């Protein structure tokens, strides 16, 4: 057996990768499992997006290598989307880079900016990939606490009491996953000022801003943001295209060029037809978002009832495709999830997947039909 790289000793297999194998095995043995744990949209993209992909295969360039920077018209569509939806103005030639999903952007950015020993500020609770990628590149995760008492917002004053001299990057995620908390313009302004004081690159991971959210925001809306900020976004949640792997990173040209150096050595461009289809998605009218959110709102009402039936509490003033719920006192997250799976054949996500501050919480996904959620409610 050939010895593995030392870096693999710093990370474990993703929780959902392991847990979904267990769920699949239960289903193979006849268990009627209801999966409310994963945020993978079950609805279709807009029909014109699907039609565009199908038609694209007739194009003479459909099967050729594509530009590492994406089609010019794709970058134009991204820039137009940011202008129209967020009031953010960007250069399509220098300030945007298409990605094969924003998750790969986490790795590209980390490789472009981090050296072994650099420190990275990571939210607790937060998306686990921030931590695993930080470890894989040899940097050190430094977790900052998000708590219910502060409405899951960053305590900037508490951060400034720490030694930040080795911090290079800070991962931020608003609307926040898993809690659904939104950040205000005033909060973003304070965060940008903090980053400038300490020469820290902030990356706002922003895939949920159009799901059950009346005021979509981009950190790049704030004056001076480009000096110290990048933003990741994707079509996965906004347009039900998670399996298509279409994302983007946006920001200052020098930062984008650094990321391109990494990316151009790791892939050979995005499929022509997917880029053409993504353009169609980005050009959808606001009616698309309205109709999608009507579906999610109906589902959320039922998930709230399910949480009530399980004696959980939650905040209704949140965004995104999840409901973050607090368990009854003295309940442990993973024990509760395993018991629910065993007794009721319902899978939800334990809050501890997202960090130690997730203990005592669970996350319900809205990516299931009303009929499925009603069945879950009936079982409870």
mmCIF file of C-alpha atoms in Angstrom:
data_model
loop_
_atom_site.group_PDB
_atom_site.id
_atom_site.type_symbol
_atom_site.label_atom_id
_atom_site.label_comp_id
_atom_site.label_asym_id
_atom_site.label_seq_id
_atom_site.Cartn_x
_atom_site.Cartn_y
_atom_site.Cartn_z
ATOM 1 C CA UNK A 1 0.000 0.000 0.000
ATOM 2 C CA UNK A 2 1.425 3.366 -1.030
ATOM 3 C CA UNK A 3 1.551 5.868 1.819
ATOM 4 C CA UNK A 4 -1.067 8.615 1.601
ATOM 5 C CA UNK A 5 -0.307 12.321 1.663
ATOM 6 C CA UNK A 6 -0.031 13.823 5.137
ATOM 7 C CA UNK A 7 -2.675 16.407 4.280
ATOM 8 C CA UNK A 8 -5.359 13.715 4.224
ATOM 9 C CA UNK A 9 -4.756 13.150 7.925
ATOM 10 C CA UNK A 10 -6.121 16.638 8.591
ATOM 11 C CA UNK A 11 -9.586 16.031 7.125
ATOM 12 C CA UNK A 12 -12.351 13.463 7.303
ATOM 13 C CA UNK A 13 -14.890 12.359 4.741
ATOM 14 C CA UNK A 14 -17.753 14.859 4.479
ATOM 15 C CA UNK A 15 -20.536 14.015 6.970
ATOM 16 C CA UNK A 16 -23.259 13.918 4.332
ATOM 17 C CA UNK A 17 -21.161 11.628 2.138
ATOM 18 C CA UNK A 18 -21.044 9.053 4.927
ATOM 19 C CA UNK A 19 -24.566 9.582 6.208
ATOM 20 C CA UNK A 20 -26.201 9.335 2.801
ATOM 21 C CA UNK A 21 -24.570 5.942 2.300
ATOM 22 C CA UNK A 22 -26.258 4.843 5.508
ATOM 23 C CA UNK A 23 -29.582 6.289 4.333
ATOM 24 C CA UNK A 24 -29.208 4.582 0.939
ATOM 25 C CA UNK A 25 -28.543 1.242 2.650
ATOM 26 C CA UNK A 26 -31.664 1.625 4.790
ATOM 27 C CA UNK A 27 -33.692 2.409 1.683
ATOM 28 C CA UNK A 28 -32.226 -0.607 -0.126
ATOM 29 C CA UNK A 29 -33.451 -2.718 2.780
ATOM 30 C CA UNK A 30 -36.976 -1.419 2.347
ATOM 31 C CA UNK A 31 -37.049 1.473 4.817
ATOM 32 C CA UNK A 32 -39.272 4.352 3.568
ATOM 33 C CA UNK A 33 -36.777 7.096 4.384
ATOM 34 C CA UNK A 34 -37.806 10.737 4.028
ATOM 35 C CA UNK A 35 -34.700 12.859 3.442
ATOM 36 C CA UNK A 36 -35.029 16.398 4.782
ATOM 37 C CA UNK A 37 -31.315 16.755 5.411
ATOM 38 C CA UNK A 38 -29.798 17.852 2.093
ATOM 39 C CA UNK A 39 -30.054 21.204 0.338
ATOM 40 C CA UNK A 40 -30.221 19.869 -3.202
ATOM 41 C CA UNK A 41 -33.134 21.510 -5.054
ATOM 42 C CA UNK A 42 -35.696 18.988 -6.270
ATOM 43 C CA UNK A 43 -37.402 21.433 -8.664
ATOM 44 C CA UNK A 44 -36.463 21.939 -12.323
ATOM 45 C CA UNK A 45 -34.570 24.893 -13.770
ATOM 46 C CA UNK A 46 -36.512 27.224 -16.080
ATOM 47 C CA UNK A 47 -37.624 25.351 -19.215
ATOM 48 C CA UNK A 48 -35.749 27.731 -21.519
ATOM 49 C CA UNK A 49 -32.544 26.808 -19.694
ATOM 50 C CA UNK A 50 -33.081 23.119 -20.392
ATOM 51 C CA UNK A 51 -34.039 23.844 -24.016
ATOM 52 C CA UNK A 52 -30.915 25.945 -24.518
ATOM 53 C CA UNK A 53 -28.682 23.160 -23.251
ATOM 54 C CA UNK A 54 -30.364 20.653 -25.565
ATOM 55 C CA UNK A 55 -30.101 22.925 -28.592
ATOM 56 C CA UNK A 56 -26.480 23.793 -27.844
ATOM 57 C CA UNK A 57 -25.233 20.387 -28.936
ATOM 58 C CA UNK A 58 -25.967 21.351 -32.530
ATOM 59 C CA UNK A 59 -23.368 24.123 -32.330
ATOM 60 C CA UNK A 60 -20.010 23.357 -34.004
ATOM 61 C CA UNK A 61 -18.116 24.364 -30.833
ATOM 62 C CA UNK A 62 -20.314 22.343 -28.474
ATOM 63 C CA UNK A 63 -17.738 19.658 -27.713
ATOM 64 C CA UNK A 64 -14.540 21.664 -27.875
ATOM 65 C CA UNK A 65 -12.371 22.986 -25.052
ATOM 66 C CA UNK A 66 -13.667 26.291 -23.781
ATOM 67 C CA UNK A 67 -11.932 29.372 -22.415
ATOM 68 C CA UNK A 68 -10.744 29.187 -18.818
ATOM 69 C CA UNK A 69 -12.484 32.532 -18.301
ATOM 70 C CA UNK A 70 -15.770 31.412 -19.843
ATOM 71 C CA UNK A 71 -17.613 32.756 -22.864
ATOM 72 C CA UNK A 72 -17.545 36.570 -23.081
ATOM 73 C CA UNK A 73 -21.344 36.596 -23.289
ATOM 74 C CA UNK A 74 -21.531 34.480 -20.128
ATOM 75 C CA UNK A 75 -19.382 36.962 -18.218
ATOM 76 C CA UNK A 76 -21.541 39.775 -19.603
ATOM 77 C CA UNK A 77 -24.664 37.995 -18.329
ATOM 78 C CA UNK A 78 -23.136 37.615 -14.845
ATOM 79 C CA UNK A 79 -22.212 41.292 -14.755
ATOM 80 C CA UNK A 80 -25.683 42.320 -15.958
ATOM 81 C CA UNK A 81 -27.279 40.120 -13.297
ATOM 82 C CA UNK A 82 -25.202 41.758 -10.560
ATOM 83 C CA UNK A 83 -26.030 45.215 -11.893
ATOM 84 C CA UNK A 84 -29.772 44.601 -12.137
ATOM 85 C CA UNK A 85 -30.242 42.520 -8.982
ATOM 86 C CA UNK A 86 -27.679 43.962 -6.563
ATOM 87 C CA UNK A 87 -26.792 47.384 -8.045
ATOM 88 C CA UNK A 88 -23.169 46.252 -8.301
ATOM 89 C CA UNK A 89 -21.081 47.367 -11.287
ATOM 90 C CA UNK A 90 -18.273 45.108 -12.489
ATOM 91 C CA UNK A 91 -16.046 44.685 -15.522
ATOM 92 C CA UNK A 92 -16.918 41.524 -17.486
ATOM 93 C CA UNK A 93 -13.337 41.222 -18.739
ATOM 94 C CA UNK A 94 -11.441 41.608 -15.453
ATOM 95 C CA UNK A 95 -13.690 41.353 -12.385
ATOM 96 C CA UNK A 96 -15.623 38.109 -12.825
ATOM 97 C CA UNK A 97 -14.529 34.492 -13.233
ATOM 98 C CA UNK A 98 -17.009 31.654 -13.927
ATOM 99 C CA UNK A 99 -16.509 28.534 -11.805
ATOM 100 C CA UNK A 100 -17.692 24.948 -11.983
ATOM 101 C CA UNK A 101 -19.744 25.540 -8.854
ATOM 102 C CA UNK A 102 -18.784 27.955 -6.095
ATOM 103 C CA UNK A 103 -17.483 25.058 -3.972
ATOM 104 C CA UNK A 104 -14.457 24.743 -6.251
ATOM 105 C CA UNK A 105 -13.930 28.455 -5.743
ATOM 106 C CA UNK A 106 -13.238 27.821 -2.058
ATOM 107 C CA UNK A 107 -10.284 25.649 -3.048
ATOM 108 C CA UNK A 108 -9.083 27.990 -5.813
ATOM 109 C CA UNK A 109 -9.147 31.045 -3.539
ATOM 110 C CA UNK A 110 -7.392 29.187 -0.737
ATOM 111 C CA UNK A 111 -4.654 27.985 -3.075
ATOM 112 C CA UNK A 112 -4.230 31.464 -4.539
ATOM 113 C CA UNK A 113 -3.839 33.321 -1.243
ATOM 114 C CA UNK A 114 -2.819 30.971 1.572
ATOM 115 C CA UNK A 115 0.621 29.747 2.570
ATOM 116 C CA UNK A 116 1.289 27.043 5.164
ATOM 117 C CA UNK A 117 0.883 28.575 8.612
ATOM 118 C CA UNK A 118 -1.446 31.390 7.520
ATOM 119 C CA UNK A 119 -4.600 31.670 9.601
ATOM 120 C CA UNK A 120 -8.170 31.710 8.318
ATOM 121 C CA UNK A 121 -11.227 33.019 10.177
ATOM 122 C CA UNK A 122 -14.092 30.534 9.817
ATOM 123 C CA UNK A 123 -17.665 30.805 11.166
ATOM 124 C CA UNK A 124 -18.894 28.382 13.834
ATOM 125 C CA UNK A 125 -21.466 27.230 12.800
ATOM 126 C CA UNK A 126 -20.683 27.391 9.111
ATOM 127 C CA UNK A 127 -20.113 25.467 5.913
ATOM 128 C CA UNK A 128 -17.683 22.602 6.717
ATOM 129 C CA UNK A 129 -15.763 22.960 3.435
ATOM 130 C CA UNK A 130 -14.168 26.225 4.645
ATOM 131 C CA UNK A 131 -12.400 24.224 7.343
ATOM 132 C CA UNK A 132 -11.414 21.183 5.294
ATOM 133 C CA UNK A 133 -9.969 23.219 2.426
ATOM 134 C CA UNK A 134 -8.043 25.420 4.857
ATOM 135 C CA UNK A 135 -6.440 22.316 6.344
ATOM 136 C CA UNK A 136 -5.745 20.754 2.951
ATOM 137 C CA UNK A 137 -3.630 23.743 1.892
ATOM 138 C CA UNK A 138 -1.702 23.729 5.172
ATOM 139 C CA UNK A 139 -3.261 26.829 6.722
ATOM 140 C CA UNK A 140 -4.759 27.019 10.223
ATOM 141 C CA UNK A 141 -8.514 27.423 10.888
ATOM 142 C CA UNK A 142 -9.393 29.985 13.565
ATOM 143 C CA UNK A 143 -13.074 29.724 14.418
ATOM 144 C CA UNK A 144 -15.167 32.734 15.332
ATOM 145 C CA UNK A 145 -18.363 32.198 17.300
ATOM 146 C CA UNK A 146 -21.827 32.831 15.933
ATOM 147 C CA UNK A 147 -24.551 32.409 18.529
ATOM 148 C CA UNK A 148 -28.297 32.756 18.786
ATOM 149 C CA UNK A 149 -27.888 35.530 21.381
ATOM 150 C CA UNK A 150 -26.256 37.742 18.717
ATOM 151 C CA UNK A 151 -28.659 36.558 15.998
ATOM 152 C CA UNK A 152 -25.793 34.594 14.415
ATOM 153 C CA UNK A 153 -23.971 37.785 13.417
ATOM 154 C CA UNK A 154 -20.218 38.302 13.836
ATOM 155 C CA UNK A 155 -19.040 39.986 17.036
ATOM 156 C CA UNK A 156 -16.438 42.240 15.421
ATOM 157 C CA UNK A 157 -15.383 43.763 18.739
ATOM 158 C CA UNK A 158 -14.593 40.332 20.169
ATOM 159 C CA UNK A 159 -12.537 39.480 17.067
ATOM 160 C CA UNK A 160 -10.446 42.614 17.454
ATOM 161 C CA UNK A 161 -9.386 41.515 20.926
ATOM 162 C CA UNK A 162 -7.564 38.563 19.331
ATOM 163 C CA UNK A 163 -4.145 38.433 17.691
ATOM 164 C CA UNK A 164 -5.024 38.742 14.009
ATOM 165 C CA UNK A 165 -1.485 39.239 12.724
ATOM 166 C CA UNK A 166 -1.394 35.878 10.915
ATOM 167 C CA UNK A 167 -4.954 35.993 9.546
ATOM 168 C CA UNK A 168 -5.040 36.181 5.736
ATOM 169 C CA UNK A 169 -8.623 35.226 4.843
ATOM 170 C CA UNK A 170 -12.026 35.434 6.513
ATOM 171 C CA UNK A 171 -14.971 33.361 5.308
ATOM 172 C CA UNK A 172 -18.351 35.058 5.630
ATOM 173 C CA UNK A 173 -21.706 33.667 4.538
ATOM 174 C CA UNK A 174 -24.800 35.888 4.540
ATOM 175 C CA UNK A 175 -27.596 34.957 4.165
ATOM 176 C CA UNK A 176 -26.055 32.507 6.603
ATOM 177 C CA UNK A 177 -26.106 28.766 6.164
ATOM 178 C CA UNK A 178 -27.328 26.957 8.243
ATOM 179 C CA UNK A 179 -29.235 29.574 10.299
ATOM 180 C CA UNK A 180 -30.726 31.743 7.533
ATOM 181 C CA UNK A 181 -29.705 35.024 9.203
ATOM 182 C CA UNK A 182 -29.362 38.097 6.980
ATOM 183 C CA UNK A 183 -26.803 40.882 7.291
ATOM 184 C CA UNK A 184 -27.563 44.585 6.887
ATOM 185 C CA UNK A 185 -25.639 47.141 4.842
ATOM 186 C CA UNK A 186 -24.465 48.711 8.106
ATOM 187 C CA UNK A 187 -23.071 45.372 9.269
ATOM 188 C CA UNK A 188 -21.246 44.817 5.974
ATOM 189 C CA UNK A 189 -19.815 48.344 6.199
ATOM 190 C CA UNK A 190 -18.391 47.629 9.662
ATOM 191 C CA UNK A 191 -17.003 44.294 8.467
ATOM 192 C CA UNK A 192 -15.225 45.898 5.508
ATOM 193 C CA UNK A 193 -13.692 48.521 7.797
ATOM 194 C CA UNK A 194 -12.487 45.698 10.070
ATOM 195 C CA UNK A 195 -10.889 43.907 7.104
ATOM 196 C CA UNK A 196 -9.085 47.065 6.025
ATOM 197 C CA UNK A 197 -7.733 47.692 9.517
ATOM 198 C CA UNK A 198 -6.226 44.217 9.665
ATOM 199 C CA UNK A 199 -5.414 43.595 5.954
ATOM 200 C CA UNK A 200 -7.700 40.562 5.728
ATOM 201 C CA UNK A 201 -9.349 39.296 2.544
ATOM 202 C CA UNK A 202 -13.045 38.657 3.184
ATOM 203 C CA UNK A 203 -14.941 36.225 0.972
ATOM 204 C CA UNK A 204 -18.728 36.397 1.166
ATOM 205 C CA UNK A 205 -20.234 33.080 0.063
ATOM 206 C CA UNK A 206 -23.606 34.217 -1.277
ATOM 207 C CA UNK A 207 -25.655 31.405 -2.897
ATOM 208 C CA UNK A 208 -28.881 31.861 -0.900
ATOM 209 C CA UNK A 209 -29.696 35.533 -1.410
ATOM 210 C CA UNK A 210 -32.752 34.959 -3.639
ATOM 211 C CA UNK A 211 -34.413 32.153 -1.667
ATOM 212 C CA UNK A 212 -37.196 33.454 0.596
ATOM 213 C CA UNK A 213 -35.462 36.814 0.805
ATOM 214 C CA UNK A 214 -37.177 40.117 0.014
ATOM 215 C CA UNK A 215 -33.942 42.119 -0.131
ATOM 216 C CA UNK A 216 -31.096 40.232 -1.858
ATOM 217 C CA UNK A 217 -27.733 41.772 -1.006
ATOM 218 C CA UNK A 218 -24.162 41.546 -2.186
ATOM 219 C CA UNK A 219 -21.237 42.619 -0.028
ATOM 220 C CA UNK A 220 -19.838 44.248 -3.165
ATOM 221 C CA UNK A 221 -22.641 46.839 -2.921
ATOM 222 C CA UNK A 222 -20.742 48.529 -0.103
ATOM 223 C CA UNK A 223 -18.339 51.360 -0.932
ATOM 224 C CA UNK A 224 -14.717 50.206 -0.783
ATOM 225 C CA UNK A 225 -15.623 46.507 -0.719
ATOM 226 C CA UNK A 226 -13.520 45.582 -3.740
ATOM 227 C CA UNK A 227 -10.334 46.553 -1.871
ATOM 228 C CA UNK A 228 -10.681 43.687 0.610
ATOM 229 C CA UNK A 229 -13.576 41.510 -0.554
ATOM 230 C CA UNK A 230 -14.416 38.768 -2.998
ATOM 231 C CA UNK A 231 -17.846 37.263 -3.462
ATOM 232 C CA UNK A 232 -18.808 33.737 -4.447
ATOM 233 C CA UNK A 233 -22.192 33.045 -5.978
ATOM 234 C CA UNK A 234 -23.840 30.230 -7.901
ATOM 235 C CA UNK A 235 -26.856 29.169 -9.912
ATOM 236 C CA UNK A 236 -27.406 26.059 -7.780
ATOM 237 C CA UNK A 237 -30.083 27.395 -5.451
ATOM 238 C CA UNK A 238 -31.347 30.431 -7.342
ATOM 239 C CA UNK A 239 -32.159 28.469 -10.508
ATOM 240 C CA UNK A 240 -32.336 24.818 -9.291
ATOM 241 C CA UNK A 241 -29.103 23.970 -11.118
ATOM 242 C CA UNK A 242 -27.039 22.354 -8.356
ATOM 243 C CA UNK A 243 -25.934 19.403 -10.484
ATOM 244 C CA UNK A 244 -24.974 21.643 -13.402
ATOM 245 C CA UNK A 245 -22.049 23.094 -11.386
ATOM 246 C CA UNK A 246 -22.190 26.741 -12.365
ATOM 247 C CA UNK A 247 -20.748 29.366 -10.073
ATOM 248 C CA UNK A 248 -18.710 32.544 -10.121
ATOM 249 C CA UNK A 249 -16.269 34.620 -8.130
ATOM 250 C CA UNK A 250 -16.373 38.401 -8.384
ATOM 251 C CA UNK A 251 -14.140 41.222 -7.210
ATOM 252 C CA UNK A 252 -10.987 43.198 -7.839
ATOM 253 C CA UNK A 253 -9.130 42.363 -11.038
ATOM 254 C CA UNK A 254 -5.819 41.546 -9.313
ATOM 255 C CA UNK A 255 -7.551 39.039 -7.047
ATOM 256 C CA UNK A 256 -9.437 37.452 -9.944
ATOM 257 C CA UNK A 257 -6.196 37.062 -11.912
ATOM 258 C CA UNK A 258 -4.583 35.255 -8.987
ATOM 259 C CA UNK A 259 -7.490 32.803 -8.816
ATOM 260 C CA UNK A 260 -7.335 32.295 -12.596
ATOM 261 C CA UNK A 261 -3.708 31.177 -12.270
ATOM 262 C CA UNK A 262 -4.900 28.315 -10.072
ATOM 263 C CA UNK A 263 -8.055 27.491 -11.993
ATOM 264 C CA UNK A 264 -6.362 27.382 -15.400
ATOM 265 C CA UNK A 265 -4.118 24.609 -14.092
ATOM 266 C CA UNK A 266 -7.000 22.540 -12.732
ATOM 267 C CA UNK A 267 -9.627 22.349 -15.478
ATOM 268 C CA UNK A 268 -10.079 22.943 -19.191
ATOM 269 C CA UNK A 269 -13.142 25.148 -19.231
ATOM 270 C CA UNK A 270 -16.876 24.730 -18.706
ATOM 271 C CA UNK A 271 -19.051 22.858 -21.249
ATOM 272 C CA UNK A 272 -20.247 25.232 -23.966
ATOM 273 C CA UNK A 273 -23.908 24.286 -23.581
ATOM 274 C CA UNK A 274 -23.929 24.768 -19.822
ATOM 275 C CA UNK A 275 -22.560 28.271 -20.280
ATOM 276 C CA UNK A 276 -25.239 29.054 -22.877
ATOM 277 C CA UNK A 277 -27.931 27.685 -20.566
ATOM 278 C CA UNK A 278 -26.549 29.673 -17.635
ATOM 279 C CA UNK A 279 -26.920 32.856 -19.688
ATOM 280 C CA UNK A 280 -30.608 32.062 -20.128
ATOM 281 C CA UNK A 281 -30.990 31.506 -16.387
ATOM 282 C CA UNK A 282 -29.352 34.805 -15.502
ATOM 283 C CA UNK A 283 -31.652 36.593 -17.948
ATOM 284 C CA UNK A 284 -34.827 35.263 -16.285
ATOM 285 C CA UNK A 285 -37.360 37.828 -15.166
ATOM 286 C CA UNK A 286 -38.092 38.516 -11.500
ATOM 287 C CA UNK A 287 -41.271 36.478 -11.937
ATOM 288 C CA UNK A 288 -39.055 33.366 -11.774
ATOM 289 C CA UNK A 289 -37.905 34.260 -8.251
ATOM 290 C CA UNK A 290 -41.454 35.071 -7.183
ATOM 291 C CA UNK A 291 -42.857 31.758 -8.395
ATOM 292 C CA UNK A 292 -39.970 29.761 -6.892
ATOM 293 C CA UNK A 293 -40.391 31.437 -3.523
ATOM 294 C CA UNK A 294 -44.102 30.714 -3.504
ATOM 295 C CA UNK A 295 -43.240 27.023 -3.585
ATOM 296 C CA UNK A 296 -40.624 27.362 -0.866
ATOM 297 C CA UNK A 297 -42.943 29.426 1.335
ATOM 298 C CA UNK A 298 -45.614 26.729 1.214
ATOM 299 C CA UNK A 299 -43.031 24.118 2.140
ATOM 300 C CA UNK A 300 -41.604 26.249 4.927
ATOM 301 C CA UNK A 301 -45.001 26.603 6.548
ATOM 302 C CA UNK A 302 -45.196 22.800 6.724
ATOM 303 C CA UNK A 303 -41.628 22.454 8.013
ATOM 304 C CA UNK A 304 -42.491 24.899 10.796
ATOM 305 C CA UNK A 305 -45.386 22.620 11.725
ATOM 306 C CA UNK A 306 -43.025 19.648 11.691
ATOM 307 C CA UNK A 307 -40.592 21.505 13.957
ATOM 308 C CA UNK A 308 -43.488 22.377 16.283
ATOM 309 C CA UNK A 309 -44.485 18.718 16.434
ATOM 310 C CA UNK A 310 -40.926 17.859 17.480
ATOM 311 C CA UNK A 311 -41.000 20.559 20.202
ATOM 312 C CA UNK A 312 -38.355 22.619 18.435
ATOM 313 C CA UNK A 313 -38.203 26.411 18.314
ATOM 314 C CA UNK A 314 -37.078 28.590 15.385
ATOM 315 C CA UNK A 315 -36.873 32.125 14.008
ATOM 316 C CA UNK A 316 -39.347 32.941 11.242
ATOM 317 C CA UNK A 317 -37.394 35.999 10.059
ATOM 318 C CA UNK A 318 -34.792 34.104 8.057
ATOM 319 C CA UNK A 319 -33.858 33.354 4.443
ATOM 320 C CA UNK A 320 -32.616 30.384 2.448
ATOM 321 C CA UNK A 321 -33.854 26.867 1.839
ATOM 322 C CA UNK A 322 -33.470 25.572 5.385
ATOM 323 C CA UNK A 323 -35.139 25.901 8.756
ATOM 324 C CA UNK A 324 -32.667 26.042 11.647
ATOM 325 C CA UNK A 325 -34.367 24.829 14.794
ATOM 326 C CA UNK A 326 -33.408 24.585 18.440
ATOM 327 C CA UNK A 327 -34.033 21.259 20.148
ATOM 328 C CA UNK A 328 -35.743 20.900 23.516
ATOM 329 C CA UNK A 329 -33.352 21.335 26.493
ATOM 330 C CA UNK A 330 -30.743 18.635 27.127
ATOM 331 C CA UNK A 331 -31.208 17.057 23.684
ATOM 332 C CA UNK A 332 -28.017 16.272 21.715
ATOM 333 C CA UNK A 333 -28.176 16.959 17.979
ATOM 334 C CA UNK A 334 -26.753 13.717 16.582
ATOM 335 C CA UNK A 335 -28.600 11.557 19.107
ATOM 336 C CA UNK A 336 -31.861 13.265 18.163
ATOM 337 C CA UNK A 337 -31.199 12.842 14.427
ATOM 338 C CA UNK A 338 -30.307 9.163 14.793
ATOM 339 C CA UNK A 339 -33.400 8.511 16.919
ATOM 340 C CA UNK A 340 -35.651 10.235 14.386
ATOM 341 C CA UNK A 341 -34.103 8.200 11.592
ATOM 342 C CA UNK A 342 -34.509 4.951 13.513
ATOM 343 C CA UNK A 343 -38.008 5.508 14.899
ATOM 344 C CA UNK A 344 -39.694 7.540 12.144
ATOM 345 C CA UNK A 345 -37.524 6.962 9.048
ATOM 346 C CA UNK A 346 -36.938 10.709 8.721
ATOM 347 C CA UNK A 347 -33.469 12.148 8.149
ATOM 348 C CA UNK A 348 -32.581 15.732 9.093
ATOM 349 C CA UNK A 349 -29.166 17.310 9.599
ATOM 350 C CA UNK A 350 -27.631 17.641 13.074
ATOM 351 C CA UNK A 351 -26.376 21.117 13.869
ATOM 352 C CA UNK A 352 -22.989 19.750 14.896
ATOM 353 C CA UNK A 353 -22.147 19.110 11.225
ATOM 354 C CA UNK A 354 -21.622 22.864 10.985
ATOM 355 C CA UNK A 355 -19.541 23.313 14.148
ATOM 356 C CA UNK A 356 -19.630 22.999 17.906
ATOM 357 C CA UNK A 357 -22.029 25.949 18.207
ATOM 358 C CA UNK A 358 -24.541 23.823 16.302
ATOM 359 C CA UNK A 359 -24.955 21.504 19.279
ATOM 360 C CA UNK A 360 -28.579 21.531 20.395
ATOM 361 C CA UNK A 361 -29.844 22.481 16.918
ATOM 362 C CA UNK A 362 -31.012 20.678 13.780
ATOM 363 C CA UNK A 363 -31.494 21.774 10.175
ATOM 364 C CA UNK A 364 -34.526 20.932 8.034
ATOM 365 C CA UNK A 365 -34.295 21.217 4.242
ATOM 366 C CA UNK A 366 -37.067 22.666 2.087
ATOM 367 C CA UNK A 367 -35.957 20.525 -0.861
ATOM 368 C CA UNK A 368 -38.881 18.114 -0.677
ATOM 369 C CA UNK A 369 -42.435 18.331 -1.999
ATOM 370 C CA UNK A 370 -45.364 19.319 0.209
ATOM 371 C CA UNK A 371 -46.640 15.744 -0.074
ATOM 372 C CA UNK A 372 -43.372 14.384 1.339
ATOM 373 C CA UNK A 373 -43.293 16.933 4.165
ATOM 374 C CA UNK A 374 -46.925 16.174 5.003
ATOM 375 C CA UNK A 375 -46.028 12.476 5.200
ATOM 376 C CA UNK A 376 -43.201 13.337 7.597
ATOM 377 C CA UNK A 377 -45.617 15.380 9.698
ATOM 378 C CA UNK A 378 -48.087 12.488 9.741
ATOM 379 C CA UNK A 379 -45.370 10.141 11.021
ATOM 380 C CA UNK A 380 -44.611 12.490 13.909
#
